[in-house]
Amino acid sequence: MSGSTRTPSSVAMRRIQSELNEWLLHPPEGCRLESFEPLLRWVVLMEGPETAPAPGMPRLYDGEVFRLAINFTDRYPLEAPEVMFIPRSPVHPHIYSNGHICLDILYDSANGGWSPALTINKVCLSLRSMLASNTELRRPVGDREYCARMHGRSPKETRWDFDDDTV
Amino acid sequence: MPDTASRDRAAAEQLKNEGNVLFSKGKYGAALERYTEAITMSPGWPVPWLNRALCHKKRGDWQKVMDDCHKALLLDSHSLKANYFLGQAHKEQGEHERAIALFLKALEYGREEEDATKDAIWRELAFSKYTLWQEQSKQRTAEHAVLKDRLRGLLLKEHAFKPPGSLHRRATRLCCMQGDGMVRGQSSLDEAAQKELAALDQLFAEVEAKRKPVELGSPYVCPLTMECFREPAVTPSGLSYERSSLREHLKKVGQFDPVTRKPMRESDMYSNHSLRSATRQYLDDNPWAWGDIC
């Protein structure tokens, strides 16, 4: 009877707003928010890291800027956000040309590693270090077939296999 | 005559149920009449008083909300709803201090209530706390500005201090006329005055700074809600989360600690009373932080 106003979506909106405030105070290194309107869809500009994976190795993404699309659902943060690069995506053994990213923390399925304690800020830092530690400019195996099969679908629909820890 | 009483009570329950049906359809006027009849049948039963208060609330009739809540509180002083609705009525009238006391009582009596209601009360409490702080802060800033001017004036008078420009000229003149000793005496007096004035300015600046919002203290913020704790619960990893959010995480995401990922179950979490008290203390010390909750 009390007519409480707290719906699941207002939980999500409050949390996203808090993350946005936090981001504006302390943005992750090398990242900028291009847009956060509507609040459920962010676009992040990510500069290629200027550090090399090891002394003497080439800096693969130095000077490049990538765009990252982040879509939240009403169930955020209990449900992982959808995170993908807007093509042209960085050439990387774990990033498909359609922008889908093979990184466990981005997915909440049985083998996924999403936790509601993660934030977009931390996700961006992870992605950037994934780029920084890469040593070879190549696409994942089966890139073309995957992109053809997934055409227009969300990376959250993919059954990911995260056992490849070589990169 | 217990028979008549129980018959009246049964009739009142029937009327109350009819009222509830009408209420859920948004027919507040008609529901209100049923509750009034129920009250007539069984005036010592608090429920129809409360339900009628809720009808008045929906109609924005705050004076009548207060009347019915007062009546309900006479019958049951520990009623969460009576304290909550009465608090809302006072909040609507801008009487935030009274509203705060009532919201706190409602939260206290509502320990066992569902979280959605307590959350709603918590946010209304935050609104009243924040509004009250804003009002007091504005008033105090104005009072302090006046006080500071007066104190500066008194200090200057005490040191017979002239504005710096003229002082300098006078000091130079004195130097020419009377030699070193006199000037040194004069300037050390000025130095003392300057020091006191600077200390006064700093004192007021420090007080003013305390009233400015800064970043939320992270020990008091739940990593899941990213808001100040209301009811923190601690996990076997030693980390604390807002109880209701942690419970939802364990139910819907997985049976693990959200930060450390160590496996855990709902039965492994305990209320963190110390952190709860510390958070309330933090909010009392930094009232601007209520603004992030409401």
Short mmCIF file of C-alpha atoms in Angstrom, two decimals, chain B residues 36-190:
data_model
loop_
_atom_site.label_atom_id
_atom_site.label_comp_id
_atom_site.label_asym_id
_atom_site.label_seq_id
_atom_site.Cartn_x
_atom_site.Cartn_y
_atom_site.Cartn_z
CA THR B 36 -14.33 5.93 7.75
CA GLU B 37 -17.12 3.39 8.16
CA ALA B 38 -14.59 0.80 9.33
CA ILE B 39 -13.27 3.30 11.91
CA THR B 40 -16.80 3.90 13.17
CA MET B 41 -17.33 0.16 13.58
CA SER B 42 -13.99 -0.49 15.29
CA PRO B 43 -12.28 2.73 16.41
CA GLY B 44 -9.61 0.93 18.44
CA TRP B 45 -8.15 -0.82 15.38
CA PRO B 46 -5.25 1.20 13.86
CA VAL B 47 -5.31 -0.22 10.32
CA PRO B 48 -8.26 1.74 8.86
CA TRP B 49 -6.86 4.95 10.37
CA LEU B 50 -3.61 4.33 8.52
CA ASN B 51 -5.31 3.40 5.27
CA ARG B 52 -7.45 6.50 5.48
CA ALA B 53 -4.30 8.55 6.12
CA LEU B 54 -2.90 7.10 2.91
CA CYS B 55 -6.03 8.22 1.01
CA HIS B 56 -5.59 11.73 2.40
CA LYS B 57 -1.94 11.56 1.34
CA LYS B 58 -2.91 10.65 -2.22
CA ARG B 59 -5.27 13.63 -2.21
CA GLY B 60 -2.58 15.94 -0.80
CA ASP B 61 -4.66 16.65 2.30
CA TRP B 62 -1.73 16.79 4.70
CA GLN B 63 -3.58 18.16 7.74
CA LYS B 64 -5.92 15.17 7.65
CA VAL B 65 -2.96 12.81 7.17
CA MET B 66 -1.56 14.23 10.42
CA ASP B 67 -4.87 13.83 12.27
CA ASP B 68 -5.27 10.19 11.27
CA CYS B 69 -1.62 9.35 11.96
CA HIS B 70 -1.81 10.90 15.43
CA LYS B 71 -4.84 8.74 16.12
CA ALA B 72 -3.07 5.62 14.81
CA LEU B 73 0.00 6.43 16.94
CA LEU B 74 -2.16 6.63 20.07
CA LEU B 75 -3.30 3.08 19.29
CA ASP B 76 0.15 1.81 18.27
CA SER B 77 3.12 4.11 18.89
CA HIS B 78 5.52 1.68 17.17
CA SER B 79 3.70 1.72 13.84
CA LEU B 80 6.14 2.15 10.96
CA LYS B 81 3.48 3.54 8.63
CA ALA B 82 2.03 6.01 11.12
CA ASN B 83 5.50 7.46 11.79
CA TYR B 84 6.38 7.41 8.11
CA PHE B 85 3.21 9.11 6.85
CA LEU B 86 3.31 11.68 9.65
CA GLY B 87 6.93 12.37 8.75
CA GLN B 88 5.94 12.89 5.12
CA ALA B 89 3.20 15.31 6.18
CA HIS B 90 5.71 17.36 8.18
CA LYS B 91 8.19 17.22 5.33
CA GLU B 92 5.53 18.61 2.98
CA GLN B 93 4.98 21.49 5.41
CA GLY B 94 8.73 22.18 5.37
CA GLU B 95 9.07 21.05 9.01
CA HIS B 96 12.15 18.98 8.39
CA GLU B 97 13.35 18.58 11.95
CA ARG B 98 10.11 16.91 13.00
CA ALA B 99 10.06 14.89 9.78
CA ILE B 100 13.59 13.60 10.45
CA ALA B 101 12.69 12.43 13.97
CA LEU B 102 9.66 10.56 12.60
CA PHE B 103 11.52 8.95 9.68
CA LEU B 104 14.21 7.75 12.10
CA LYS B 105 11.54 6.22 14.33
CA ALA B 106 9.90 4.55 11.34
CA LEU B 107 13.25 3.03 10.28
CA GLU B 108 13.88 1.92 13.85
CA TYR B 109 10.48 0.24 14.19
CA GLY B 110 10.68 -1.18 10.69
CA ARG B 111 13.72 -3.38 11.22
CA GLU B 112 11.78 -6.40 10.01
CA GLU B 113 10.03 -4.66 7.13
CA GLU B 114 10.75 -5.32 3.49
CA ASP B 115 13.61 -3.36 2.02
CA ALA B 116 11.65 -1.38 -0.55
CA THR B 117 9.69 0.47 2.14
CA LYS B 118 12.76 1.14 4.26
CA ASP B 119 14.60 2.34 1.20
CA ALA B 120 11.80 4.80 0.42
CA ILE B 121 11.86 6.09 4.02
CA TRP B 122 15.67 6.34 3.93
CA ARG B 123 15.50 8.57 0.84
CA GLU B 124 12.87 10.81 2.38
CA LEU B 125 15.04 11.05 5.48
CA ALA B 126 17.98 12.02 3.27
CA PHE B 127 15.89 14.70 1.57
CA SER B 128 14.84 16.26 4.87
CA LYS B 129 18.38 16.04 6.29
CA TYR B 130 19.82 17.65 3.17
CA THR B 131 17.20 20.38 2.96
CA LEU B 132 17.60 21.19 6.65
CA TRP B 133 21.37 21.35 6.25
CA GLN B 134 21.06 23.66 3.24
CA GLU B 135 18.79 26.01 5.19
CA GLN B 136 21.03 26.02 8.26
CA SER B 137 24.16 26.35 6.21
CA LYS B 138 22.83 29.39 4.35
CA GLN B 139 21.84 31.05 7.59
CA ARG B 140 25.16 30.29 9.23
CA THR B 141 27.14 31.62 6.28
CA ALA B 142 25.31 34.92 6.58
CA GLU B 143 25.78 35.05 10.37
CA HIS B 144 29.46 34.25 10.06
CA ALA B 145 30.02 36.99 7.49
CA VAL B 146 28.59 39.55 9.92
CA LEU B 147 30.55 38.11 12.84
CA LYS B 148 33.77 38.10 10.86
CA ASP B 149 33.38 41.76 9.93
CA ARG B 150 32.72 42.72 13.54
CA LEU B 151 35.71 40.76 14.82
CA ARG B 152 37.98 42.28 12.20
CA GLY B 153 36.77 45.73 13.18
CA LEU B 154 37.42 45.05 16.87
CA LEU B 155 40.90 43.72 16.18
CA LEU B 156 41.77 46.72 14.05
CA LYS B 157 40.48 49.07 16.69
CA GLU B 158 42.41 47.26 19.38
CA HIS B 159 45.66 47.67 17.46
CA ALA B 160 44.73 51.17 16.33
CA PHE B 161 45.50 49.86 12.92
CA LYS B 162 45.24 51.99 9.80
CA PRO B 163 44.79 50.63 6.26
CA PRO B 164 48.13 49.23 5.00
CA GLY B 165 48.83 52.05 2.50
CA SER B 166 48.61 54.88 4.97
CA LEU B 167 50.39 52.82 7.59
CA HIS B 168 53.35 52.37 5.33
CA ARG B 169 53.55 56.07 4.63
CA ARG B 170 53.27 56.80 8.30
CA ALA B 171 55.94 54.27 9.15
CA THR B 172 58.27 55.84 6.58
CA ARG B 173 57.56 59.28 7.93
CA LEU B 174 58.24 58.09 11.44
CA CYS B 175 61.47 56.56 10.25
CA CYS B 176 62.61 59.87 8.83
CA MET B 177 61.50 61.85 11.84
CA GLN B 178 62.40 59.76 14.85
CA GLY B 179 64.91 57.08 13.94
CA ASP B 180 64.98 53.31 14.02
CA GLY B 181 63.83 52.32 17.51
CA MET B 182 60.41 53.87 17.19
CA VAL B 183 59.73 52.32 13.79
CA ARG B 184 60.62 48.86 14.96
CA GLY B 185 58.16 49.18 17.88
CA GLN B 186 55.44 50.35 15.51
CA SER B 187 55.99 47.61 12.90
CA SER B 188 56.08 44.75 15.46
CA LEU B 189 52.71 45.90 16.70
CA ASP B 190 51.43 45.83 13.10
#
